[in-house]
Amino acid sequence: MGKAIGIKVKNFDTKADRKYFTQKCSQFWLEVISEQINALPVNHDKKIEFAKEVVEEVHRKMEKKKNAATVTISCN
């Protein structure tokens, strides 16, 4: 497994600030993941299957870290 990066965000003044930050992070990582999956040397069906697995894993990890102050992102 790759190096883990810890991200801790503090001092959001409003719920709107937190929501905006979350949306921007989600958008960024979806774009990164999409580019990486598209670059895989496998057929389209395998890419779709792999993308679904990635999304499921992200959701599982989000549930575990729901109340955590630090989000850990693994980079390969």
C-alpha positions as MATLAB code, in Angstrom:
seq = 'MGKAIGIKVKNFDTKADRKYFTQKCSQFWLEVISEQINALPVNHDKKIEFAKEVVEEVHRKMEKKKNAATVTISCN';
ca = [
       0.000    0.000    0.000;
       1.122    3.541   -0.678;
       1.925    6.371    1.648;
      -0.967    7.682    3.775;
      -1.671   11.399    3.842;
      -3.489   12.842    6.849;
      -5.647   15.894    6.268;
      -7.039   17.905    9.137;
      -9.182   20.938    8.447;
      -9.965   23.439   11.188;
     -11.842   26.679   11.683;
     -14.735   26.432    9.275;
     -17.083   29.174   10.379;
     -20.308   27.872    8.907;
     -22.001   24.722    7.731;
     -21.961   26.241    4.233;
     -18.143   26.498    4.403;
     -17.864   22.842    5.390;
     -20.287   21.797    2.669;
     -18.402   23.795    0.013;
     -15.063   22.286    1.072;
     -16.520   18.772    1.048;
     -18.006   19.250   -2.414;
     -14.740   20.593   -3.839;
     -12.743   17.717   -2.324;
     -15.220   15.173   -3.638;
     -15.135   16.694   -7.100;
     -11.321   16.719   -7.140;
     -10.947   13.098   -6.042;
     -13.659   11.870   -8.416;
     -11.773   13.501  -11.292;
      -8.465   11.954  -10.193;
     -10.010    8.502   -9.747;
     -11.831    8.754  -13.075;
      -8.625    9.660  -14.940;
      -6.741    6.779  -13.332;
      -9.475    4.255  -14.095;
      -9.731    5.449  -17.700;
      -5.985    4.887  -18.090;
      -6.214    1.227  -17.044;
      -5.378   -1.231  -19.851;
      -8.621   -3.227  -19.469;
     -11.951   -3.281  -21.276;
     -14.783   -0.887  -20.474;
     -16.809   -3.423  -18.456;
     -13.837   -4.123  -16.171;
     -13.313   -0.388  -15.684;
     -16.968    0.024  -14.658;
     -16.708   -2.915  -12.242;
     -13.518   -1.502  -10.720;
     -15.046    1.992  -10.398;
     -18.005    0.541   -8.486;
     -15.616   -1.249   -6.121;
     -13.707    1.994   -5.531;
     -16.918    3.897   -4.732;
     -18.065    1.159   -2.333;
     -14.704    1.202   -0.550;
     -14.791    4.990   -0.220;
     -18.296    4.812    1.269;
     -17.200    2.119    3.752;
     -14.237    4.213    4.862;
     -16.386    7.336    5.146;
     -18.808    5.534    7.454;
     -15.931    4.423    9.689;
     -14.508    7.936    9.824;
     -17.836    9.761   10.003;
     -17.004   11.540   13.248;
     -13.240   11.603   12.873;
     -11.296   14.854   12.813;
      -8.707   13.445   10.398;
      -9.392   11.933    7.012;
      -6.684    9.626    5.701;
      -6.210    9.294    1.966;
      -4.022    6.487    0.619;
      -1.963    7.332   -2.445;
      -0.516    4.506   -4.509;
];
